[in-house]
Short mmCIF file of C-alpha atoms in Angstrom, two decimals:
data_model
loop_
_atom_site.label_atom_id
_atom_site.label_comp_id
_atom_site.label_asym_id
_atom_site.label_seq_id
_atom_site.Cartn_x
_atom_site.Cartn_y
_atom_site.Cartn_z
CA UNK A 1 -44.57 3.96 -4.10
CA UNK A 2 -43.51 5.85 -0.96
CA UNK A 3 -46.93 5.48 0.62
CA UNK A 4 -45.93 1.93 1.53
CA UNK A 5 -43.92 1.54 4.69
CA UNK A 6 -41.84 -1.34 3.35
CA UNK A 7 -40.69 0.87 0.46
CA UNK A 8 -39.76 3.71 2.79
CA UNK A 9 -37.85 1.22 4.91
CA UNK A 10 -36.16 -0.14 1.82
CA UNK A 11 -35.02 3.30 0.77
CA UNK A 12 -33.64 3.95 4.23
CA UNK A 13 -31.88 0.60 4.33
CA UNK A 14 -30.33 1.30 0.91
CA UNK A 15 -29.17 4.73 2.20
CA UNK A 16 -27.50 3.14 5.23
CA UNK A 17 -25.78 0.47 3.13
CA UNK A 18 -24.60 2.99 0.52
CA UNK A 19 -23.07 5.19 3.23
CA UNK A 20 -20.77 2.34 4.18
CA UNK A 21 -20.28 0.67 0.77
CA UNK A 22 -18.87 3.82 -0.83
CA UNK A 23 -15.81 4.42 1.35
CA UNK A 24 -15.21 0.76 2.25
CA UNK A 25 -15.45 -0.23 -1.43
CA UNK A 26 -13.13 2.63 -2.39
CA UNK A 27 -10.38 1.22 -0.16
CA UNK A 28 -11.10 -2.35 -1.31
CA UNK A 29 -10.60 -1.39 -4.95
CA UNK A 30 -7.56 0.76 -4.13
CA UNK A 31 -5.93 -2.13 -2.27
CA UNK A 32 -6.88 -4.76 -4.88
CA UNK A 33 -8.87 -6.71 -2.31
CA UNK A 34 -12.22 -6.92 -4.15
CA UNK A 35 -11.99 -10.68 -4.17
CA UNK A 36 -11.60 -10.71 -0.40
CA UNK A 37 -14.93 -8.91 0.06
CA UNK A 38 -16.57 -11.50 -2.23
CA UNK A 39 -15.09 -14.31 -0.14
CA UNK A 40 -16.15 -12.71 3.11
CA UNK A 41 -19.76 -12.50 1.91
CA UNK A 42 -19.67 -16.24 1.17
CA UNK A 43 -18.23 -17.05 4.57
CA UNK A 44 -20.91 -14.86 6.00
CA UNK A 45 -23.49 -16.83 4.05
CA UNK A 46 -22.35 -20.05 5.75
CA UNK A 47 -22.60 -18.29 9.11
CA UNK A 48 -26.10 -17.00 8.32
CA UNK A 49 -27.29 -20.41 7.16
CA UNK A 50 -25.92 -22.00 10.33
CA UNK A 51 -27.55 -19.31 12.45
CA UNK A 52 -30.93 -19.91 10.80
CA UNK A 53 -30.56 -23.62 11.38
CA UNK A 54 -29.91 -22.95 15.04
CA UNK A 55 -32.91 -20.62 15.25
CA UNK A 56 -30.77 -17.45 15.51
CA UNK A 57 -31.04 -14.25 13.43
CA UNK A 58 -29.42 -14.58 10.01
CA UNK A 59 -27.71 -11.16 10.34
CA UNK A 60 -25.98 -12.33 13.51
CA UNK A 61 -24.58 -15.41 11.79
CA UNK A 62 -23.71 -13.39 8.68
CA UNK A 63 -21.81 -10.80 10.70
CA UNK A 64 -19.95 -13.31 12.89
CA UNK A 65 -19.05 -15.48 9.92
CA UNK A 66 -17.77 -12.59 7.86
CA UNK A 67 -15.83 -11.00 10.75
CA UNK A 68 -14.27 -14.39 11.58
CA UNK A 69 -13.26 -14.82 7.93
CA UNK A 70 -11.83 -11.31 7.83
CA UNK A 71 -9.72 -11.86 10.94
CA UNK A 72 -8.49 -15.18 9.58
CA UNK A 73 -7.45 -13.71 6.24
CA UNK A 74 -5.79 -10.76 7.98
CA UNK A 75 -3.91 -13.06 10.40
CA UNK A 76 -2.75 -15.23 7.60
CA UNK A 77 -1.32 -12.13 5.92
CA UNK A 78 1.42 -12.76 3.42
CA UNK A 79 2.49 -16.00 4.99
CA UNK A 80 0.09 -17.85 2.79
CA UNK A 81 1.48 -18.85 -0.55
CA UNK A 82 -1.07 -17.90 -3.17
CA UNK A 83 -3.42 -15.89 -1.00
CA UNK A 84 -6.01 -15.72 -3.76
CA UNK A 85 -6.04 -19.51 -4.02
CA UNK A 86 -6.60 -19.77 -0.28
CA UNK A 87 -9.42 -17.22 -0.43
CA UNK A 88 -10.96 -19.14 -3.27
CA UNK A 89 -10.80 -22.38 -1.34
CA UNK A 90 -12.29 -20.82 1.76
CA UNK A 91 -15.03 -19.27 -0.41
CA UNK A 92 -16.04 -22.61 -1.96
CA UNK A 93 -15.87 -24.52 1.32
CA UNK A 94 -18.02 -21.89 2.98
CA UNK A 95 -20.57 -22.01 0.21
CA UNK A 96 -20.65 -25.79 0.49
CA UNK A 97 -21.18 -25.61 4.23
CA UNK A 98 -23.92 -23.04 3.74
CA UNK A 99 -25.64 -25.29 1.21
CA UNK A 100 -25.51 -28.14 3.71
CA UNK A 101 -27.11 -25.98 6.42
CA UNK A 102 -29.84 -24.87 4.00
CA UNK A 103 -30.45 -28.52 3.07
CA UNK A 104 -31.45 -29.21 6.68
CA UNK A 105 -33.28 -25.89 7.00
CA UNK A 106 -36.73 -27.17 6.11
CA UNK A 107 -38.79 -24.64 8.01
CA UNK A 108 -37.69 -21.53 6.11
CA UNK A 109 -37.05 -22.23 2.42
CA UNK A 110 -37.37 -18.58 1.40
CA UNK A 111 -34.44 -17.70 3.65
CA UNK A 112 -32.04 -19.28 1.20
CA UNK A 113 -33.13 -17.03 -1.62
CA UNK A 114 -33.12 -13.99 0.66
CA UNK A 115 -29.57 -14.76 1.79
CA UNK A 116 -28.27 -15.37 -1.71
CA UNK A 117 -29.99 -12.57 -3.59
CA UNK A 118 -31.09 -10.18 -0.86
CA UNK A 119 -34.53 -9.17 0.27
CA UNK A 120 -34.50 -5.43 0.67
CA UNK A 121 -38.31 -5.24 0.57
CA UNK A 122 -38.53 -7.62 3.52
CA UNK A 123 -36.44 -5.50 5.90
CA UNK A 124 -38.38 -4.59 9.05
CA UNK A 125 -37.97 -1.66 11.38
CA UNK A 126 -35.93 -3.63 13.92
CA UNK A 127 -33.53 -4.72 11.18
CA UNK A 128 -33.31 -1.09 10.09
CA UNK A 129 -32.08 -0.22 13.56
CA UNK A 130 -29.42 -2.88 13.35
CA UNK A 131 -28.32 -1.65 9.94
CA UNK A 132 -28.10 1.88 11.32
CA UNK A 133 -25.94 0.75 14.22
CA UNK A 134 -23.69 -1.22 11.88
CA UNK A 135 -23.32 1.79 9.58
CA UNK A 136 -22.28 4.09 12.38
CA UNK A 137 -19.81 1.49 13.74
CA UNK A 138 -18.30 0.89 10.33
CA UNK A 139 -17.95 4.56 9.46
CA UNK A 140 -16.41 5.43 12.81
CA UNK A 141 -13.92 2.56 12.56
CA UNK A 142 -13.04 3.49 9.01
CA UNK A 143 -12.57 7.15 9.92
CA UNK A 144 -10.18 6.01 12.63
CA UNK A 145 -7.98 3.93 10.34
CA UNK A 146 -8.39 5.91 7.07
CA UNK A 147 -5.15 7.88 7.20
CA UNK A 148 -2.71 5.04 7.84
CA UNK A 149 -4.81 2.79 5.61
CA UNK A 150 -4.39 5.20 2.72
CA UNK A 151 -0.63 5.47 3.38
CA UNK A 152 -0.27 1.70 3.63
CA UNK A 153 -2.32 1.16 0.50
CA UNK A 154 -0.36 3.62 -1.66
CA UNK A 155 3.12 3.08 -0.27
CA UNK A 156 3.31 -0.01 1.93
CA UNK A 157 7.12 -0.08 2.32
CA UNK A 158 7.26 3.55 3.44
CA UNK A 159 4.29 3.09 5.73
CA UNK A 160 5.95 0.13 7.40
CA UNK A 161 9.17 2.13 7.75
CA UNK A 162 7.27 4.97 9.42
CA UNK A 163 5.87 2.62 12.01
CA UNK A 164 2.50 1.67 10.62
CA UNK A 165 1.49 -1.75 11.96
CA UNK A 166 0.59 -3.39 8.66
CA UNK A 167 -0.79 -6.63 10.11
CA UNK A 168 -3.05 -4.86 12.63
CA UNK A 169 -4.24 -2.47 9.96
CA UNK A 170 -5.02 -5.32 7.58
CA UNK A 171 -7.04 -7.17 10.25
CA UNK A 172 -8.94 -4.00 11.30
CA UNK A 173 -9.81 -3.18 7.74
CA UNK A 174 -10.99 -6.69 6.91
CA UNK A 175 -13.15 -6.62 10.01
CA UNK A 176 -14.70 -3.36 8.76
CA UNK A 177 -15.18 -4.98 5.36
CA UNK A 178 -16.84 -7.98 7.00
CA UNK A 179 -19.38 -5.82 8.83
CA UNK A 180 -20.03 -3.79 5.70
CA UNK A 181 -20.45 -6.99 3.75
CA UNK A 182 -22.97 -8.34 6.23
CA UNK A 183 -24.92 -5.13 5.94
CA UNK A 184 -24.71 -4.92 2.15
CA UNK A 185 -25.80 -8.56 1.80
CA UNK A 186 -29.17 -7.56 3.28
CA UNK A 187 -29.75 -5.39 0.20
CA UNK A 188 -28.11 -7.33 -2.64
CA UNK A 189 -27.65 -10.82 -1.20
CA UNK A 190 -24.27 -12.48 -0.67
CA UNK A 191 -23.84 -13.31 -4.33
CA UNK A 192 -24.11 -9.68 -5.44
CA UNK A 193 -22.23 -7.80 -2.69
CA UNK A 194 -19.80 -6.75 -5.42
CA UNK A 195 -22.50 -4.67 -7.10
CA UNK A 196 -22.96 -2.11 -4.36
CA UNK A 197 -19.52 -2.27 -2.82
CA UNK A 198 -17.16 -2.57 -5.75
CA UNK A 199 -18.86 -1.13 -8.86
CA UNK A 200 -19.43 2.44 -7.57
CA UNK A 201 -15.97 2.55 -5.96
CA UNK A 202 -14.29 1.28 -9.14
CA UNK A 203 -16.06 3.93 -11.18
CA UNK A 204 -15.07 6.65 -8.72
CA UNK A 205 -11.43 5.58 -8.72
CA UNK A 206 -11.44 5.36 -12.50
CA UNK A 207 -12.37 9.05 -12.63
CA UNK A 208 -9.30 9.98 -10.61
CA UNK A 209 -10.68 12.00 -7.73
CA UNK A 210 -8.63 12.78 -4.63
CA UNK A 211 -9.11 10.19 -1.84
CA UNK A 212 -11.75 11.94 0.25
CA UNK A 213 -13.66 13.23 -2.76
CA UNK A 214 -13.37 9.77 -4.37
CA UNK A 215 -14.93 8.14 -1.31
CA UNK A 216 -17.70 10.72 -1.42
CA UNK A 217 -18.37 10.12 -5.07
CA UNK A 218 -18.36 6.36 -4.52
CA UNK A 219 -20.93 6.82 -1.75
CA UNK A 220 -23.10 8.99 -3.97
CA UNK A 221 -22.95 6.52 -6.84
CA UNK A 222 -23.80 3.62 -4.51
CA UNK A 223 -26.76 5.57 -3.18
CA UNK A 224 -28.01 6.48 -6.63
CA UNK A 225 -27.63 2.93 -7.86
CA UNK A 226 -29.43 1.47 -4.85
CA UNK A 227 -32.30 3.98 -4.93
CA UNK A 228 -32.66 3.86 -8.71
CA UNK A 229 -32.56 0.07 -8.48
CA UNK A 230 -35.45 0.16 -6.05
CA UNK A 231 -37.48 2.46 -8.28
CA UNK A 232 -36.83 0.36 -11.39
CA UNK A 233 -37.67 -2.83 -9.50
CA UNK A 234 -40.95 -1.26 -8.42
CA UNK A 235 -41.97 -0.37 -11.96
CA UNK A 236 -40.63 -3.47 -13.77
CA UNK A 237 -41.25 -6.17 -11.16
CA UNK A 238 -37.67 -7.41 -11.64
CA UNK A 239 -35.44 -8.11 -8.61
CA UNK A 240 -33.82 -5.05 -7.02
CA UNK A 241 -30.44 -6.80 -6.94
CA UNK A 242 -30.61 -7.23 -10.72
CA UNK A 243 -31.17 -3.53 -11.30
CA UNK A 244 -28.44 -2.54 -8.87
CA UNK A 245 -26.00 -4.89 -10.60
CA UNK A 246 -27.01 -3.59 -14.04
CA UNK A 247 -26.69 0.02 -12.95
CA UNK A 248 -23.34 -0.64 -11.29
CA UNK A 249 -21.91 -2.19 -14.46
CA UNK A 250 -23.34 0.62 -16.60
CA UNK A 251 -21.91 3.36 -14.41
CA UNK A 252 -18.46 1.78 -14.47
CA UNK A 253 -18.54 1.46 -18.25
CA UNK A 254 -19.73 5.05 -18.53
CA UNK A 255 -16.91 6.23 -16.22
CA UNK A 256 -14.34 4.32 -18.27
CA UNK A 257 -15.66 5.78 -21.52
CA UNK A 258 -15.69 9.28 -19.99
CA UNK A 259 -12.04 8.90 -18.95
CA UNK A 260 -11.09 7.56 -22.38
CA UNK A 261 -12.74 10.51 -24.11
CA UNK A 262 -11.13 12.91 -21.64
CA UNK A 263 -7.80 11.21 -22.35
CA UNK A 264 -6.87 10.15 -18.81
CA UNK B 1 23.67 16.69 15.88
CA UNK B 2 25.82 13.63 16.78
CA UNK B 3 29.01 13.19 14.74
CA UNK B 4 27.90 9.77 13.47
CA UNK B 5 24.56 9.41 11.70
CA UNK B 6 24.62 5.64 11.55
CA UNK B 7 26.69 3.28 13.58
CA UNK B 8 26.56 -0.45 12.93
CA UNK B 9 28.50 -2.80 15.22
CA UNK B 10 28.89 -6.50 14.54
CA UNK B 11 25.45 -6.92 12.99
CA UNK B 12 24.46 -10.35 11.76
CA UNK B 13 21.08 -11.14 10.34
CA UNK B 14 20.18 -14.77 9.69
CA UNK B 15 17.40 -15.82 7.33
CA UNK B 16 16.73 -19.53 7.18
CA UNK B 17 20.08 -20.12 8.88
CA UNK B 18 21.85 -18.17 6.11
CA UNK B 19 23.66 -14.97 7.02
CA UNK B 20 22.19 -12.20 4.87
CA UNK B 21 24.24 -9.71 6.89
CA UNK B 22 27.40 -11.31 8.27
CA UNK B 23 29.00 -9.48 11.21
CA UNK B 24 29.15 -6.12 9.53
CA UNK B 25 30.43 -2.98 11.20
CA UNK B 26 30.75 0.56 9.93
CA UNK B 27 30.12 4.16 10.96
CA UNK B 28 28.63 6.77 8.65
CA UNK B 29 29.64 10.31 9.59
CA UNK B 30 26.77 12.80 9.80
CA UNK B 31 26.24 14.80 6.64
CA UNK B 32 28.06 12.39 4.40
CA UNK B 33 26.88 11.00 1.07
CA UNK B 34 27.42 7.23 0.85
CA UNK B 35 26.97 5.05 -2.21
CA UNK B 36 25.91 1.52 -1.21
CA UNK B 37 27.17 -0.84 -3.92
CA UNK B 38 26.83 -4.53 -4.54
CA UNK B 39 25.12 -7.00 -6.87
CA UNK B 40 21.65 -8.42 -6.50
CA UNK B 41 21.30 -10.35 -3.26
CA UNK B 42 24.27 -8.64 -1.66
CA UNK B 43 22.11 -7.48 1.25
CA UNK B 44 21.62 -3.79 0.42
CA UNK B 45 17.84 -3.74 0.87
CA UNK B 46 18.11 -5.94 3.95
CA UNK B 47 20.64 -3.52 5.43
CA UNK B 48 18.27 -0.62 4.85
CA UNK B 49 15.36 -2.52 6.40
CA UNK B 50 17.56 -3.32 9.37
CA UNK B 51 18.54 0.33 9.81
CA UNK B 52 14.83 1.19 9.77
CA UNK B 53 14.14 -1.41 12.49
CA UNK B 54 12.02 -3.54 10.17
CA UNK B 55 14.38 -6.48 10.45
CA UNK B 56 15.80 -7.53 13.81
CA UNK B 57 19.48 -8.49 13.75
CA UNK B 58 20.44 -11.89 15.22
CA UNK B 59 23.47 -10.20 16.76
CA UNK B 60 25.05 -6.78 16.96
CA UNK B 61 23.82 -3.27 17.56
CA UNK B 62 22.74 -0.27 15.48
CA UNK B 63 22.54 3.35 16.58
CA UNK B 64 20.92 6.12 14.60
CA UNK B 65 22.23 9.49 15.66
CA UNK B 66 23.44 7.89 18.85
CA UNK B 67 20.10 6.24 19.68
CA UNK B 68 19.30 2.54 19.40
CA UNK B 69 17.11 1.70 16.41
CA UNK B 70 13.39 2.10 17.11
CA UNK B 71 11.03 1.11 14.35
CA UNK B 72 9.13 4.10 12.95
CA UNK B 73 10.58 6.56 15.44
CA UNK B 74 13.67 7.70 13.71
CA UNK B 75 14.51 10.81 11.66
CA UNK B 76 14.90 8.76 8.51
CA UNK B 77 13.32 9.33 5.14
CA UNK B 78 13.06 6.08 3.17
CA UNK B 79 12.62 5.65 -0.53
CA UNK B 80 11.99 2.00 -1.38
CA UNK B 81 12.69 0.52 -4.77
CA UNK B 82 10.23 1.75 -7.39
CA UNK B 83 7.47 -0.67 -8.20
CA UNK B 84 4.19 -0.41 -10.03
CA UNK B 85 1.95 2.11 -8.33
CA UNK B 86 -1.30 0.42 -7.24
CA UNK B 87 -3.52 3.41 -7.79
CA UNK B 88 -2.90 4.54 -11.32
CA UNK B 89 -5.63 7.19 -11.28
CA UNK B 90 -4.59 8.87 -8.02
CA UNK B 91 -2.84 12.19 -8.61
CA UNK B 92 0.80 12.81 -7.83
CA UNK B 93 -0.15 15.27 -5.09
CA UNK B 94 -2.47 12.82 -3.35
CA UNK B 95 0.18 10.12 -3.57
CA UNK B 96 2.79 12.29 -1.88
CA UNK B 97 0.23 13.62 0.61
CA UNK B 98 -0.57 10.10 1.78
CA UNK B 99 2.89 10.02 3.40
CA UNK B 100 2.32 13.29 5.26
CA UNK B 101 2.09 11.97 8.84
CA UNK B 102 0.41 8.95 7.31
CA UNK B 103 0.99 6.84 10.41
CA UNK B 104 -1.43 8.94 12.50
CA UNK B 105 -4.91 7.54 13.16
CA UNK B 106 -7.82 9.54 11.76
CA UNK B 107 -9.01 10.96 8.48
CA UNK B 108 -6.54 12.08 5.78
CA UNK B 109 -7.28 15.79 6.15
CA UNK B 110 -4.42 18.17 5.38
CA UNK B 111 -4.31 21.58 7.03
CA UNK B 112 -2.69 24.69 5.65
CA UNK B 113 0.75 23.87 7.04
CA UNK B 114 0.59 20.23 5.87
CA UNK B 115 -0.41 21.32 2.38
CA UNK B 116 2.48 23.81 2.31
CA UNK B 117 4.88 21.02 3.43
CA UNK B 118 3.65 18.73 0.66
CA UNK B 119 3.99 21.49 -1.93
CA UNK B 120 7.50 22.23 -0.63
CA UNK B 121 8.51 18.58 -0.89
CA UNK B 122 7.24 18.45 -4.47
CA UNK B 123 9.09 21.71 -5.27
CA UNK B 124 12.30 20.33 -3.75
CA UNK B 125 12.37 17.53 -6.33
CA UNK B 126 11.04 19.76 -9.11
CA UNK B 127 7.81 17.77 -9.36
CA UNK B 128 5.19 20.51 -9.15
CA UNK B 129 4.15 19.75 -12.73
CA UNK B 130 3.46 16.12 -11.74
CA UNK B 131 1.14 17.08 -8.88
CA UNK B 132 -2.11 16.99 -10.80
CA UNK B 133 -1.27 14.11 -13.14
CA UNK B 134 -2.41 10.55 -12.38
CA UNK B 135 0.57 8.45 -11.30
CA UNK B 136 -0.34 5.86 -13.90
CA UNK B 137 0.57 8.32 -16.62
CA UNK B 138 4.04 9.05 -15.18
CA UNK B 139 7.34 7.59 -16.31
CA UNK B 140 9.53 5.59 -13.96
CA UNK B 141 11.76 8.60 -13.32
CA UNK B 142 8.82 10.84 -12.57
CA UNK B 143 7.41 8.34 -10.07
CA UNK B 144 10.84 8.20 -8.44
CA UNK B 145 10.72 11.96 -7.93
CA UNK B 146 7.34 11.61 -6.21
CA UNK B 147 8.75 8.92 -3.96
CA UNK B 148 11.74 11.10 -3.17
CA UNK B 149 9.29 13.89 -2.27
CA UNK B 150 7.52 11.46 0.08
CA UNK B 151 10.85 10.60 1.71
CA UNK B 152 11.58 14.30 2.27
CA UNK B 153 8.40 14.95 4.25
CA UNK B 154 8.83 15.58 8.00
CA UNK B 155 12.40 16.87 7.47
CA UNK B 156 14.44 13.72 7.94
CA UNK B 157 18.09 13.91 9.00
CA UNK B 158 18.98 10.74 7.12
CA UNK B 159 17.85 9.52 3.69
CA UNK B 160 17.90 5.84 2.77
CA UNK B 161 17.40 5.58 -0.98
CA UNK B 162 17.02 2.12 -2.41
CA UNK B 163 18.03 2.04 -6.06
CA UNK B 164 16.72 5.52 -6.96
CA UNK B 165 18.64 5.45 -10.26
CA UNK B 166 17.29 2.19 -11.57
CA UNK B 167 15.59 2.33 -14.96
CA UNK B 168 16.81 5.84 -15.66
CA UNK B 169 18.92 6.71 -18.70
CA UNK B 170 22.53 7.85 -17.98
CA UNK B 171 21.75 11.57 -18.29
CA UNK B 172 18.78 11.25 -15.91
CA UNK B 173 20.89 9.19 -13.51
CA UNK B 174 23.43 11.95 -13.15
CA UNK B 175 20.73 14.64 -12.93
CA UNK B 176 18.90 12.69 -10.17
CA UNK B 177 22.11 12.04 -8.28
CA UNK B 178 23.03 15.73 -8.41
CA UNK B 179 19.53 16.72 -7.26
CA UNK B 180 19.81 14.41 -4.26
CA UNK B 181 23.30 15.61 -3.50
CA UNK B 182 22.17 19.26 -3.57
CA UNK B 183 19.17 18.53 -1.38
CA UNK B 184 21.37 16.67 1.10
CA UNK B 185 23.93 19.46 1.22
CA UNK B 186 21.33 22.21 1.60
CA UNK B 187 19.49 20.37 4.38
CA UNK B 188 22.57 18.88 6.00
CA UNK B 189 21.22 15.36 5.53
CA UNK B 190 23.14 12.10 5.52
CA UNK B 191 22.43 9.99 2.48
CA UNK B 192 22.87 6.27 1.93
CA UNK B 193 21.98 5.49 -1.65
CA UNK B 194 22.11 1.98 -3.04
CA UNK B 195 22.90 1.63 -6.68
CA UNK B 196 24.22 -0.84 -9.24
CA UNK B 197 26.00 1.86 -11.11
CA UNK B 198 28.56 4.00 -9.33
CA UNK B 199 29.31 6.15 -12.39
CA UNK B 200 26.59 8.82 -11.86
CA UNK B 201 27.81 9.36 -8.29
CA UNK B 202 31.43 10.08 -9.16
CA UNK B 203 32.47 13.36 -7.58
CA UNK B 204 29.37 13.44 -5.42
CA UNK B 205 29.83 10.67 -2.87
CA UNK B 206 32.03 10.92 0.16
CA UNK B 207 32.18 7.19 0.85
CA UNK B 208 31.42 3.82 -0.70
CA UNK B 209 29.81 0.99 1.27
CA UNK B 210 30.51 -2.11 -0.80
CA UNK B 211 28.50 -5.24 0.04
CA UNK B 212 29.03 -8.81 -1.09
CA UNK B 213 27.89 -12.14 0.38
CA UNK B 214 26.52 -10.36 3.45
CA UNK B 215 29.87 -8.65 4.21
CA UNK B 216 30.42 -4.90 3.91
CA UNK B 217 33.30 -2.52 3.77
CA UNK B 218 33.03 1.27 4.08
CA UNK B 219 35.64 3.76 2.97
CA UNK B 220 36.66 6.32 0.38
CA UNK B 221 36.30 5.30 -3.27
CA UNK B 222 40.05 4.98 -3.80
CA UNK B 223 40.35 2.79 -0.72
CA UNK B 224 37.42 0.46 -1.32
CA UNK B 225 37.42 0.09 -5.09
CA UNK B 226 40.68 -1.77 -5.23
CA UNK B 227 41.55 -5.29 -6.37
CA UNK B 228 42.83 -6.14 -2.91
CA UNK B 229 39.79 -4.88 -0.94
CA UNK B 230 37.13 -6.36 -3.20
CA UNK B 231 38.95 -9.68 -3.53
CA UNK B 232 38.98 -9.92 0.23
CA UNK B 233 35.31 -8.96 0.37
CA UNK B 234 34.22 -11.49 -2.26
CA UNK B 235 36.55 -14.14 -0.90
CA UNK B 236 37.67 -14.72 -4.47
CA UNK B 237 40.03 -13.02 -6.94
CA UNK B 238 38.45 -9.88 -8.32
CA UNK B 239 40.18 -7.32 -10.45
CA UNK B 240 39.33 -3.61 -10.46
CA UNK B 241 40.24 -2.03 -13.77
CA UNK B 242 40.33 1.71 -14.28
CA UNK B 243 39.63 2.95 -17.78
CA UNK B 244 39.67 6.73 -17.96
CA UNK B 245 37.51 7.84 -15.10
CA UNK B 246 35.51 4.63 -15.11
CA UNK B 247 35.99 1.57 -12.96
CA UNK B 248 35.22 -2.01 -13.89
CA UNK B 249 35.11 -4.94 -11.51
CA UNK B 250 36.00 -8.14 -13.25
CA UNK B 251 36.01 -11.66 -11.84
CA UNK B 252 39.19 -13.64 -12.30
CA UNK B 253 38.54 -17.23 -13.19
CA UNK B 254 34.84 -16.80 -12.47
CA UNK B 255 35.48 -16.36 -8.78
CA UNK B 256 33.09 -13.43 -8.26
CA UNK B 257 29.50 -13.69 -9.40
CA UNK B 258 28.88 -12.70 -12.96
CA UNK B 259 26.08 -10.44 -11.81
CA UNK B 260 28.38 -8.44 -9.62
CA UNK B 261 30.79 -8.03 -12.48
CA UNK B 262 28.06 -6.95 -14.82
CA UNK B 263 26.57 -4.42 -12.49
CA UNK B 264 29.91 -2.83 -11.80
CA UNK B 265 30.89 -3.13 -15.42
CA UNK B 266 28.71 -0.11 -16.08
CA UNK B 267 31.40 1.72 -14.61
CA UNK B 268 32.73 4.11 -12.00
#
């Protein structure tokens, strides 16, 4: 399996995505913003489809679309009545726009499937470089905001009273989520970003680790799920995204059962 | 330390053209323990948020220890009203630790001194046993102790406590009030504690700040909790009845809001 370069590249790409998905997903689950990451991936999908239509790299459109969506949601803040409804509307409109772009995208039909469900085996070395750069950027940005973000997530009123700029923090975090989403979508596709970003983090939080350890465990679980998904896909000829999703769900259920047995 | 901890002069705060705080003025002496009373919607939380610089008054001035209010840069420990904790599986220690210089950029690493400060804050509210338990498994009163520990971090000179006694049984109310009073006395802190029930604070508080319809009056219990003062504050006939060592505020002819009567009916 590892004698093939595309498999080695896929393992590296999964490693880079897991590095980011663990801690970013941990904060997403902690803050109850899982749905926002799902919406951002869909907005990114519209951007990617538009980029392909214009002859530009899909990752560029995906990243710009998701970051734009993240900034918009962050700026809207709590002024929007029924923020989840708004996110849902944005999500469906973005998907509709993406479908329209793909309708006119006659020269690259396989791109639609790759965008929606990921194409980890199709990642080239230049893309790997981009994913590496995005990982470093994301992790550095998250390391910068982690402390106030944790405070604001656990105790927003106190954080605000102590001078934390909640709006700025929200926007910065959603921008980080957007970049992570664009990166993760290369592995799982926009429809299954949840699997690598949310499932490992939810399992880690369920087990009640301290914040830094919890982020580490989420990263480890994301890495194991991604790599094991690749191995299983190799031997079963089923899509990698399917195996990652199945493993993510299984790990969360196992974590929940473990906690129930332990009595926590 | 300045002689006045909090000085409020002619503060008005408008929200959708309605005065939530209506030209209020008072001065809280340093080191005093003040019960902030009033029914729902009286403006207690808004007053606290204004003292913290989170709400900007339409008119008037506020000084904290002689300095104009600056958001996030004041020696104030704030305990907001208890709500559901978002992270049920996070331990009590981690929850309190998040407030340890939580406004600083960077990773949430805690050095030896920071860990000692967090442990000391937990010990001050007798919450060491809660440190390793997930906050989701704690009772309302236990969570309040954790939030009080958060408020004590960084050695504040002033504590703003928003309804710390809510949802506690009467015995726990008194116990919590005494704990806060002891802490304040030992650390020479000024305390403003909002509450619906004055009874657990009897014998502990130095002053009462009574709020109604955006107005406020500060004074000693025997001066504020009178028929004359509260009637003037409500702008309607209100009767203060003393039964034993308890006080009841009763509306005459439905002039005062039923809620205000009910909340004070618990007693003082």
